[in-house]
Amino acid sequence: MQNENAPFLEVASLSKRFGGVQAVLDYELSLAPGEIVGLIGPNGAGKTTVFNLLSGVLAPTSGSIRAGGREIAGRGPEAGSAAGIGRTFQNIRLFPALSVLDNVRAACHRRLGRGLWPTLFRLPGARASEAAILARAREMLEIMNLSAAAEQPAGSLPYGDQRRLEIARALAAGPTLLLLDEPAAGLNPGETEGLRQAIRALRDRFGLTVLLVEHDMGLVMRLCERVQVLVHGRLLTEGPPAAVQADQRVVAAYLGSGGADA
Amino acid sequence: MSRTTLRLAALCTVAAGAGLVALAQAFCGDYYLSILDFVGIAAVLAVSLNVTNGFTGLFSLGHPAFMAIGGYVTALLVLPPGRKEMFLPDLPAWLASAEWSFAPALAAGGLAAVLAACLVGLPVLRLKGHYLAVATMGFLIIVQVLIVNLDWLTRGPLGLNGLAPLTDLWWVYAVLVVTLYVAYALKFSSLGRAMLAVREDELAARCLGIPAARARILALAVGAFFAGVSGGLWAHLITAITPGSFSLLMAFTIVAMVVIGGSGSVTGSLLAAVGISLFTEALKPVEESLELYGLAEIVMALGLIVCLVLRPRGLFGSEEPRLLARLFENSAP
Ligand SMILES: Nc1ncnc2c1ncn2[C@@H]1O[C@H](COP(=O)(O)OP(=O)(O)OP(=O)(O)O)[C@@H](O)[C@H]1O
Ligand SMILES: [Mg+2]
């Protein structure tokens, strides 16, 4: 085992180019277990691209991503998940025709599911794993306050519930690090506060590490212990929320004079 | 209802089905029996294609190719050496002298189809949507061309005729029961939910660590197995097998059953297959008296279009009756 304070995630000089667009350049990040870090920046700064790189959805042009001691850059989403990285999507991607419960149960498959033969012959191992999956899924729904909607099709949920279901589903896969891409988008202030408490509780209860992309600065300031600012794909600055908020360069970037000096 | 009662009810249903089969065998004439056989085989085909197309969203038109492979393999294994010597003098000795009984030959036919599914799946499953449909159609055509050209093995365009009429309603019923069991057991399992997740959103599923490619190959292979067995049943029902037996039209018919029933719903495929094939059989005398051949296909195509417009997810969507969920899910409430 690694020592307790060794970073879970270490990202070094990570870059991604799409044709002529340099979406991310020399991005660096080190995350200790249990940290809650914010990643902010104006539209098109490259935040979602960073998430796509970290979760293995995209292969970087160059750079390295080590999670739990394993190099995962460019190895695909399965490798990201196996290394303990879970994520949500900016434009929600649930399994809409499946029930809320089944969305979460599907996410338990990698850790708890069985193969074809135990399933078809209904071996005792398969029964036990189905029971474990159900228990875990119900627990996740409880945590995200979705138990009442368990039997509904995920696609029929109100927007705020869909966002929370995505988090419940990501949690069910048992990640060490959770990447949340604008989880408060479209939520009202009450729901946003509920979300903040839920994320805190997850960290306290499971020691979850969280990287949060969010445009709601209030949420970022109240939730994160450290904030990175990305502008035009480059890291502009990094530090405690209050310091970042006071930084004139950050203000300028958000006002649209856009990181020309970065 | 407790789970024990449910199980008992399920067993009673299967037994009652067997009772009906016994009655049909005793009292129905050959004509009606053969209709029932075709209906049962259609149900096996639709339910098994639903595992492939419905569970993982892998739109395959290749089902008849797996039937052809299973049909030829079964026929070659069952055919008495004397007839093989006449039809196919160039067979290797071990195959020429083989004279298997029906059950193992059917299983071998299914396994041959599984092998083909794995071979074709590895390159083809990278494709998506329309490309995949076209590629599986290409696979069907390749299989047909191979059958026409491998004279020494298949007797080319002539096909194999005079096969023993081994398929009766008992065989069809038994295969149907196994197919349904496998489809439901899979659907109400973690593995089945993983397959459905891949259908719903492959990228999101992969980000949760669900091995999408493996789930698809597995769904293709399970579907192919039962298609292969159906091919064997089919060949020994009409007592002949030719390269043209397993056509694109047949692929269309099975796909229509799956889509109309609700892709993802095992129950929907079953009911749609039974309904549509009974309807098609009922139309046959009409077609003959009016000399309007192909009427059934036209009506089915229209039905498919109407369904796609009015109810794009099919009659049942991905749903199953709740009782079945409780029967199969060990831990259901
Ligand atoms: N798959 C892609 N192909 C081509 N260009 C892309 C792709 N994904 C992102 N980009 C480009 O990369 C840049 C960064 O986009 P990204 O989505 O990462 O920004 P973001 O910071 O998440 O923005 P927002 O706050 O609007 O979500 C943009 O210019 C975008 O057009
Ligand atoms: Mg974004």
XYZ file of C-alpha atoms and ligand atoms in Angstrom:
627
model
C 0.000 0.000 0.000
C 0.973 3.576 -0.584
C 1.441 5.915 2.294
C -1.674 7.748 3.301
C -0.732 11.170 2.013
C 0.824 10.064 -1.242
C -1.164 11.658 -4.058
C -3.780 9.396 -5.600
C -3.590 11.200 -8.912
C -0.550 12.736 -10.545
C -0.885 14.447 -13.889
C 2.202 15.784 -15.632
C 2.444 18.062 -18.693
C -0.815 16.801 -20.126
C -1.686 18.209 -23.554
C -4.434 17.666 -26.073
C -4.705 19.120 -29.531
C -7.753 18.812 -31.809
C -6.487 19.616 -35.287
C -5.686 23.315 -35.024
C -7.145 23.779 -31.528
C -4.804 23.385 -28.575
C -7.529 22.448 -26.093
C -5.186 21.637 -23.187
C -1.506 22.521 -22.811
C 0.877 21.341 -20.092
C -1.826 20.700 -17.523
C -0.559 19.581 -14.111
C -2.467 18.241 -11.132
C -1.702 16.357 -7.962
C -4.583 15.144 -5.822
C -4.197 13.771 -2.315
C -6.817 11.276 -1.100
C -9.889 13.035 0.279
C -9.176 16.415 -1.316
C -11.922 18.439 -2.941
C -10.431 20.533 -5.730
C -12.179 22.891 -8.136
C -11.310 23.369 -11.790
C -12.751 26.591 -13.134
C -12.370 28.704 -16.229
C -14.392 30.468 -18.904
C -16.374 28.570 -21.571
C -14.161 26.623 -23.920
C -11.199 26.737 -21.530
C -10.679 22.993 -21.819
C -12.158 21.776 -18.521
C -14.293 19.017 -20.032
C -11.361 18.007 -22.203
C -9.272 17.559 -19.046
C -12.015 15.299 -17.669
C -12.130 13.331 -20.897
C -8.379 12.817 -20.682
C -8.410 11.828 -17.012
C -11.273 9.369 -17.446
C -9.689 7.790 -20.509
C -12.397 8.914 -22.917
C -9.758 10.780 -24.938
C -6.114 9.924 -25.480
C -3.761 12.853 -24.781
C -1.426 14.206 -27.417
C 1.303 14.026 -24.778
C 1.759 13.842 -21.037
C 1.174 11.342 -18.286
C -1.650 10.447 -15.898
C -0.849 8.235 -12.933
C -3.750 7.050 -10.795
C -3.085 4.858 -7.781
C 0.411 4.293 -9.128
C -0.753 3.127 -12.563
C -0.160 4.951 -15.826
C -3.548 5.262 -17.537
C -3.113 7.984 -20.152
C -4.688 6.861 -23.406
C -5.638 3.415 -22.108
C -9.383 3.943 -22.525
C -12.298 4.475 -20.128
C -12.173 0.906 -18.773
C -8.629 1.541 -17.553
C -9.700 4.798 -15.949
C -12.517 3.056 -14.147
C -10.297 0.167 -13.075
C -7.789 2.637 -11.638
C -10.546 4.142 -9.496
C -11.682 7.149 -11.503
C -15.411 7.795 -11.812
C -17.114 10.678 -13.564
C -20.311 12.441 -14.467
C -21.006 14.238 -17.716
C -21.693 17.893 -18.408
C -24.577 16.867 -20.674
C -26.076 14.098 -18.522
C -25.578 10.600 -19.930
C -27.836 8.194 -18.058
C -29.267 4.896 -19.314
C -32.663 6.491 -19.941
C -34.793 3.399 -20.605
C -33.501 1.588 -17.512
C -35.021 2.188 -14.113
C -33.216 4.398 -11.618
C -32.299 1.289 -9.631
C -30.996 -0.526 -12.704
C -28.854 2.460 -13.701
C -27.066 2.093 -10.405
C -27.041 -1.705 -10.430
C -25.422 -1.707 -13.880
C -22.623 0.373 -12.413
C -21.920 -2.328 -9.814
C -21.249 -4.894 -12.527
C -17.503 -4.398 -12.851
C -16.831 -5.049 -9.186
C -19.610 -7.441 -8.221
C -21.093 -8.938 -11.394
C -20.637 -12.475 -12.658
C -19.972 -14.016 -16.072
C -22.238 -15.985 -18.374
C -22.108 -19.462 -16.814
C -22.717 -18.539 -13.182
C -25.541 -16.312 -14.413
C -27.242 -18.936 -16.568
C -26.854 -21.775 -14.098
C -27.819 -19.468 -11.237
C -24.940 -20.696 -9.134
C -24.848 -19.670 -5.467
C -22.035 -17.196 -6.221
C -24.223 -15.431 -8.738
C -27.110 -15.231 -6.268
C -24.853 -13.782 -3.613
C -23.470 -11.234 -6.029
C -26.977 -10.172 -7.111
C -27.882 -9.625 -3.480
C -24.706 -7.609 -2.873
C -25.379 -5.519 -5.971
C -28.925 -4.758 -4.889
C -27.798 -3.766 -1.406
C -25.072 -1.506 -2.734
C -27.363 0.116 -5.291
C -30.011 0.817 -2.668
C -27.379 2.341 -0.411
C -26.222 4.689 -3.191
C -29.802 5.731 -3.935
C -30.335 6.395 -0.249
C -27.207 8.545 -0.051
C -28.271 10.618 -3.046
C -31.846 10.761 -1.779
C -33.354 8.930 -4.754
C -34.869 5.859 -3.101
C -38.425 6.982 -3.773
C -37.776 7.061 -7.516
C -36.061 3.653 -7.703
C -38.550 2.022 -10.068
C -38.994 4.966 -12.452
C -37.270 5.057 -15.831
C -34.206 7.278 -15.464
C -35.191 9.291 -18.526
C -38.417 10.420 -16.859
C -36.757 12.021 -13.823
C -36.681 15.776 -13.303
C -33.400 17.397 -14.235
C -32.022 17.783 -10.712
C -32.742 14.134 -9.914
C -30.991 13.066 -13.106
C -27.859 14.925 -12.003
C -27.968 13.219 -8.622
C -28.591 9.838 -10.235
C -25.481 10.292 -12.330
C -23.517 10.800 -9.125
C -25.158 7.777 -7.456
C -24.305 5.682 -10.500
C -20.690 6.863 -10.574
C -20.377 6.105 -6.850
C -21.736 2.601 -7.244
C -18.735 1.706 -9.373
C -16.612 2.370 -6.278
C -14.273 5.135 -7.424
C -11.467 6.655 -5.367
C -11.656 9.882 -7.379
C -14.882 11.367 -8.651
C -14.853 13.872 -11.510
C -17.954 16.059 -11.461
C -18.579 18.106 -14.611
C -20.890 21.011 -13.746
C -23.072 19.045 -11.301
C -24.967 22.185 -10.261
C -25.880 23.285 -13.784
C -29.634 23.758 -13.933
C -30.156 23.280 -10.193
C -31.954 25.843 -8.038
C -30.154 27.296 -4.970
C -31.816 24.803 -2.624
C -30.787 21.837 -4.749
C -27.285 23.242 -5.092
C -26.924 23.455 -1.328
C -28.161 19.861 -1.034
C -25.569 18.836 -3.581
C -22.816 20.592 -1.644
C -23.733 18.751 1.524
C -23.939 15.443 -0.314
C -20.462 15.856 -1.808
C -19.023 16.789 1.581
C -20.700 13.783 3.170
C -19.279 11.469 0.538
C -15.795 12.733 1.182
C -16.186 12.412 4.934
C -17.807 9.020 4.768
C -15.853 7.263 2.014
C -12.716 9.383 1.853
C -13.673 10.167 -1.718
C -11.436 12.549 -3.643
C -13.344 15.045 -5.789
C -12.376 17.164 -8.774
C -15.150 19.599 -9.564
C -15.759 21.622 -12.706
C -18.347 24.278 -11.973
C -19.492 27.690 -13.144
C -21.388 28.358 -9.896
C -18.629 30.240 -8.065
C -20.566 30.253 -4.820
C -20.526 26.460 -4.782
C -16.843 26.292 -5.709
C -15.887 28.743 -2.970
C -17.870 26.963 -0.287
C -16.933 23.417 -1.253
C -13.375 23.354 -2.558
C -10.172 23.443 -0.572
C -8.092 24.340 -3.605
C -8.971 25.775 -6.988
C -7.257 25.619 -10.354
C -8.009 28.159 -13.068
C -7.800 27.049 -16.668
C -7.794 29.621 -19.471
C -7.344 28.741 -23.139
C -6.203 25.276 -22.110
C -3.436 26.569 -19.835
C -3.308 26.700 -16.055
C -3.491 30.348 -15.069
C -3.184 29.932 -11.333
C -3.876 27.555 -8.483
C -4.534 28.108 -4.793
C -7.064 28.489 -1.991
C -10.499 29.699 -3.182
C -10.277 33.134 -1.581
C -6.866 33.884 -3.078
C -7.979 32.721 -6.526
C -11.116 34.803 -6.343
C -9.114 37.892 -5.487
C -6.618 37.340 -8.310
C -6.957 40.120 -10.885
C -5.867 37.844 -13.724
C -8.740 35.485 -12.949
C -11.217 38.328 -12.919
C -9.825 39.550 -16.225
C -10.085 36.084 -17.761
C -13.745 35.803 -16.773
C -14.462 39.301 -18.021
C -13.314 38.113 -21.431
C -9.993 39.885 -21.855
C -9.226 36.218 -21.754
C -5.844 35.106 -20.444
C -3.876 36.962 -23.108
C -1.117 37.346 -20.582
C -1.073 33.709 -19.513
C -47.014 -14.239 -4.137
C -43.939 -15.793 -2.588
C -41.007 -16.875 -4.703
C -41.722 -20.543 -4.087
C -45.249 -20.112 -5.371
C -43.936 -18.205 -8.370
C -41.480 -20.961 -9.156
C -44.185 -23.538 -8.886
C -46.362 -21.471 -11.191
C -43.510 -21.226 -13.701
C -42.976 -24.987 -13.632
C -46.705 -25.541 -14.060
C -46.725 -23.205 -17.064
C -43.895 -25.120 -18.708
C -45.651 -28.410 -17.931
C -48.958 -27.112 -19.264
C -47.140 -26.103 -22.453
C -45.791 -29.645 -22.683
C -49.328 -30.951 -22.217
C -50.519 -28.814 -25.125
C -47.639 -30.099 -27.224
C -48.707 -33.669 -26.431
C -52.301 -32.870 -27.376
C -51.214 -31.202 -30.610
C -48.980 -34.139 -31.504
C -51.852 -36.539 -30.892
C -54.709 -34.714 -32.571
C -53.401 -32.151 -35.078
C -52.839 -33.034 -38.702
C -49.427 -32.651 -40.304
C -50.335 -29.300 -41.830
C -51.265 -27.668 -38.545
C -48.376 -29.309 -36.755
C -45.930 -27.870 -39.241
C -47.466 -24.427 -38.734
C -46.929 -24.769 -34.996
C -43.344 -25.860 -35.645
C -42.690 -22.779 -37.757
C -44.274 -20.512 -35.170
C -42.079 -21.994 -32.446
C -38.927 -21.650 -34.531
C -39.841 -18.046 -35.340
C -40.168 -17.412 -31.607
C -36.727 -18.904 -30.957
C -35.280 -16.727 -33.713
C -36.905 -13.517 -32.523
C -36.058 -14.059 -28.857
C -32.452 -14.933 -29.641
C -32.041 -11.987 -32.022
C -33.437 -9.835 -29.268
C -30.527 -10.836 -27.045
C -28.178 -9.527 -29.728
C -30.092 -6.538 -31.115
C -32.241 -5.676 -28.145
C -29.931 -6.134 -25.175
C -26.741 -4.594 -26.522
C -28.204 -2.523 -29.334
C -26.084 -4.334 -31.853
C -28.184 -4.076 -34.980
C -27.404 -7.345 -36.727
C -28.924 -8.595 -39.959
C -26.714 -11.681 -39.790
C -29.079 -14.014 -37.944
C -29.912 -16.150 -41.023
C -26.180 -16.631 -41.612
C -25.883 -18.270 -38.203
C -28.958 -20.356 -39.007
C -27.348 -21.487 -42.247
C -24.134 -22.467 -40.489
C -26.021 -24.351 -37.784
C -28.328 -25.959 -40.337
C -25.560 -27.278 -42.555
C -23.444 -28.486 -39.644
C -26.402 -30.327 -38.107
C -27.401 -31.857 -41.431
C -23.859 -32.998 -42.226
C -23.501 -34.655 -38.846
C -26.882 -36.382 -38.944
C -26.966 -37.491 -42.580
C -26.334 -41.254 -42.877
C -22.925 -42.117 -44.390
C -24.606 -43.820 -47.347
C -26.307 -40.631 -48.467
C -23.244 -38.526 -47.784
C -21.243 -40.831 -50.059
C -23.791 -40.133 -52.798
C -24.142 -36.356 -52.270
C -20.669 -35.439 -51.116
C -18.049 -37.980 -52.189
C -15.144 -35.663 -51.310
C -15.824 -35.269 -47.614
C -12.955 -36.043 -45.230
C -13.267 -39.532 -43.795
C -14.223 -38.531 -40.237
C -17.118 -36.442 -41.460
C -18.185 -38.936 -44.106
C -18.517 -41.650 -41.493
C -20.154 -39.465 -38.831
C -23.713 -40.364 -37.972
C -24.709 -38.371 -34.924
C -28.048 -38.372 -33.238
C -30.135 -35.226 -33.433
C -29.534 -33.574 -30.050
C -25.722 -33.476 -30.122
C -25.820 -32.502 -33.791
C -28.100 -29.549 -32.986
C -25.754 -28.491 -30.197
C -22.779 -28.766 -32.563
C -24.657 -26.615 -35.073
C -25.227 -24.008 -32.386
C -21.580 -24.096 -31.349
C -20.421 -23.731 -34.946
C -22.556 -20.602 -35.172
C -20.980 -19.329 -31.943
C -17.541 -19.851 -33.453
C -18.580 -17.901 -36.541
C -20.012 -15.162 -34.317
C -16.709 -14.791 -32.505
C -14.770 -14.669 -35.770
C -17.046 -12.117 -37.386
C -17.658 -10.194 -34.155
C -14.079 -9.220 -33.451
C -13.637 -7.046 -36.560
C -17.254 -6.046 -37.110
C -18.304 -4.937 -33.639
C -16.124 -1.843 -33.833
C -18.704 -0.478 -36.244
C -21.817 1.325 -35.170
C -25.403 1.765 -36.333
C -25.908 1.610 -40.074
C -22.343 0.514 -40.714
C -22.813 -2.473 -38.465
C -26.094 -3.379 -40.154
C -24.413 -3.250 -43.558
C -21.434 -5.267 -42.325
C -23.617 -8.031 -40.899
C -25.565 -8.070 -44.149
C -22.212 -8.507 -45.893
C -21.491 -11.423 -43.580
C -24.799 -13.042 -44.558
C -23.933 -12.686 -48.230
C -20.430 -14.071 -47.693
C -21.852 -17.115 -45.941
C -24.300 -17.677 -48.785
C -21.529 -17.384 -51.386
C -19.324 -19.768 -49.411
C -22.127 -22.311 -49.214
C -22.684 -22.083 -52.965
C -19.000 -22.521 -53.702
C -17.878 -25.125 -51.182
C -19.404 -27.928 -53.282
C -17.455 -30.694 -51.596
C -18.979 -29.753 -48.251
C -22.403 -28.350 -49.091
C -23.299 -29.716 -52.542
C -23.336 -26.111 -53.764
C -26.544 -24.539 -55.076
C -28.348 -27.897 -55.055
C -28.259 -28.041 -51.293
C -28.954 -31.153 -49.273
C -32.373 -32.706 -49.653
C -34.086 -35.792 -48.350
C -33.005 -35.022 -44.791
C -34.696 -37.079 -42.099
C -37.843 -35.346 -40.735
C -36.467 -35.319 -37.207
C -37.939 -32.020 -36.045
C -41.246 -32.331 -34.288
C -43.105 -30.053 -31.917
C -41.360 -31.582 -28.890
C -37.962 -30.483 -30.154
C -39.222 -27.035 -31.053
C -40.885 -26.609 -27.688
C -37.827 -27.778 -25.775
C -35.538 -25.403 -27.654
C -37.991 -22.552 -27.186
C -38.171 -23.147 -23.435
C -34.370 -23.157 -23.158
C -34.097 -20.023 -25.303
C -36.635 -18.182 -23.180
C -34.959 -19.301 -19.978
C -31.566 -18.077 -21.161
C -32.958 -14.761 -22.384
C -34.842 -14.041 -19.162
C -32.080 -15.284 -16.862
C -29.660 -13.024 -18.697
C -31.953 -10.034 -18.726
C -32.632 -10.184 -15.000
C -28.963 -10.415 -14.084
C -26.072 -8.082 -13.582
C -24.626 -9.234 -16.877
C -27.887 -8.453 -18.670
C -28.104 -5.016 -17.101
C -24.536 -4.374 -18.220
C -25.595 -5.312 -21.767
C -28.589 -2.975 -21.639
C -26.347 -0.221 -20.284
C -24.080 -0.647 -23.303
C -27.101 -0.304 -25.561
C -28.304 2.810 -23.773
C -24.994 4.682 -23.662
C -21.822 2.859 -24.550
C -19.434 5.594 -23.436
C -21.096 6.056 -20.061
C -21.083 2.278 -19.585
C -17.379 2.047 -20.367
C -16.646 4.864 -17.927
C -18.263 2.664 -15.262
C -15.911 -0.158 -16.167
C -18.439 -2.213 -18.122
C -16.502 -4.070 -20.825
C -18.665 -3.004 -23.754
C -16.876 -4.954 -26.472
C -17.031 -8.170 -24.468
C -20.710 -7.637 -23.664
C -21.476 -7.205 -27.361
C -19.532 -10.295 -28.456
C -21.265 -12.302 -25.761
C -24.697 -11.089 -26.868
C -23.840 -11.870 -30.468
C -22.604 -15.343 -29.511
C -25.642 -16.202 -27.378
C -27.956 -15.060 -30.179
C -25.912 -17.007 -32.724
C -26.083 -20.213 -30.698
C -29.863 -20.325 -30.778
C -29.939 -19.207 -34.405
C -27.634 -22.122 -35.206
C -29.854 -24.578 -33.359
C -32.900 -23.139 -35.149
C -31.123 -23.710 -38.449
C -30.805 -27.385 -37.555
C -34.455 -27.589 -36.553
C -35.511 -25.799 -39.702
C -33.499 -28.056 -42.016
C -34.947 -31.193 -40.453
C -38.441 -29.762 -40.519
C -38.585 -28.992 -44.233
C -36.152 -31.896 -44.807
C -33.957 -29.858 -47.112
C -31.406 -27.089 -46.896
C -30.162 -24.856 -49.714
C -28.034 -21.684 -49.844
C -31.189 -19.690 -50.536
C -33.017 -20.976 -47.444
C -31.538 -18.297 -45.228
C -32.034 -14.996 -46.959
C -32.019 -11.295 -46.311
C -35.811 -11.447 -46.434
C -35.662 -13.785 -43.468
C -33.335 -11.389 -41.649
C -35.865 -8.655 -42.295
C -38.716 -10.779 -40.958
C -36.906 -11.558 -37.704
C -35.777 -7.971 -37.238
C -39.380 -6.822 -37.807
C -40.555 -9.179 -35.046
C -37.964 -7.823 -32.633
C -38.688 -4.190 -33.451
C -42.465 -4.570 -33.311
C -42.330 -6.533 -30.064
C -39.993 -4.004 -28.512
C -36.261 -4.339 -28.822
C -35.035 -5.342 -25.376
C -38.293 -7.037 -24.356
C -38.066 -10.831 -24.429
C -41.792 -11.119 -23.865
C -42.431 -8.646 -26.675
C -40.322 -10.649 -29.130
C -42.068 -13.845 -28.153
C -45.541 -12.412 -28.650
C -44.623 -10.563 -31.843
C -43.037 -13.688 -33.321
C -46.065 -15.825 -32.517
C -48.533 -13.196 -33.719
C -46.727 -12.329 -36.912
C -45.927 -15.879 -37.950
C -49.478 -17.085 -37.269
C -50.740 -14.147 -39.307
C -48.336 -14.949 -42.138
C -49.452 -18.568 -42.187
C -53.099 -17.530 -42.127
C -52.496 -15.291 -45.138
C -50.915 -18.067 -47.183
C -54.210 -19.558 -48.450
C -55.361 -16.035 -49.276
C -52.153 -15.363 -51.181
C -52.703 -18.550 -53.155
C -56.334 -17.968 -53.984
C -55.704 -14.352 -55.020
C -52.346 -15.220 -56.585
C -50.880 -12.306 -54.640
C -47.643 -13.850 -53.460
C -45.674 -11.720 -51.031
C -48.837 -10.223 -49.544
C -47.764 -11.281 -46.043
C -44.380 -9.594 -46.442
C -46.030 -6.395 -47.626
C -48.456 -6.375 -44.721
C -45.586 -7.000 -42.306
C -43.477 -4.228 -43.821
C -46.421 -1.854 -43.491
C -46.922 -3.010 -39.924
C -43.262 -2.297 -39.202
C -43.536 1.203 -40.671
C -46.704 1.968 -38.718
C -45.033 0.683 -35.563
C -41.897 2.765 -36.115
C -44.004 5.880 -36.592
C -46.516 5.368 -33.795
C -44.527 3.399 -31.258
C -40.835 3.552 -32.120
C -39.846 1.555 -29.045
C -42.145 -1.298 -30.083
C -45.169 -2.676 -28.296
C -43.366 -3.454 -25.057
C -40.330 -1.157 -25.108
C -37.764 -2.925 -22.923
C -40.363 -4.005 -20.393
C -41.223 -7.447 -19.058
C -44.151 -8.518 -16.887
C -43.369 -7.787 -13.242
C -43.975 -11.376 -12.194
C -41.070 -12.497 -14.339
C -38.729 -9.990 -12.747
C -39.697 -11.374 -9.361
C -39.256 -14.940 -10.526
C -35.772 -14.398 -11.906
C -34.284 -11.798 -9.600
C -33.060 -13.723 -6.596
C -33.078 -10.715 -4.404
C -36.047 -8.809 -5.745
C -38.309 -7.316 -3.090
N -13.951 16.220 -29.435
C -13.533 17.454 -29.800
N -13.134 17.683 -31.063
C -12.695 18.912 -31.437
N -12.607 19.942 -30.610
C -12.992 19.781 -29.343
C -13.476 18.525 -28.867
N -13.777 18.651 -27.552
C -13.515 19.935 -27.234
N -13.029 20.603 -28.297
C -12.587 22.003 -28.278
O -11.678 22.147 -27.225
C -11.871 23.382 -26.559
C -12.154 23.144 -25.098
O -13.452 22.573 -24.953
P -14.024 22.026 -23.571
O -15.328 21.385 -23.861
O -13.002 21.208 -22.921
O -14.261 23.377 -22.776
P -14.925 23.599 -21.342
O -13.928 24.309 -20.533
O -15.469 22.334 -20.818
O -16.124 24.581 -21.726
P -17.573 24.733 -21.075
O -17.409 25.536 -19.837
O -18.340 25.454 -22.103
O -18.090 23.372 -20.814
C -13.025 24.081 -27.276
O -12.460 24.965 -28.215
C -13.715 22.981 -27.985
O -14.321 23.426 -29.157
Mg -17.286 21.658 -20.298
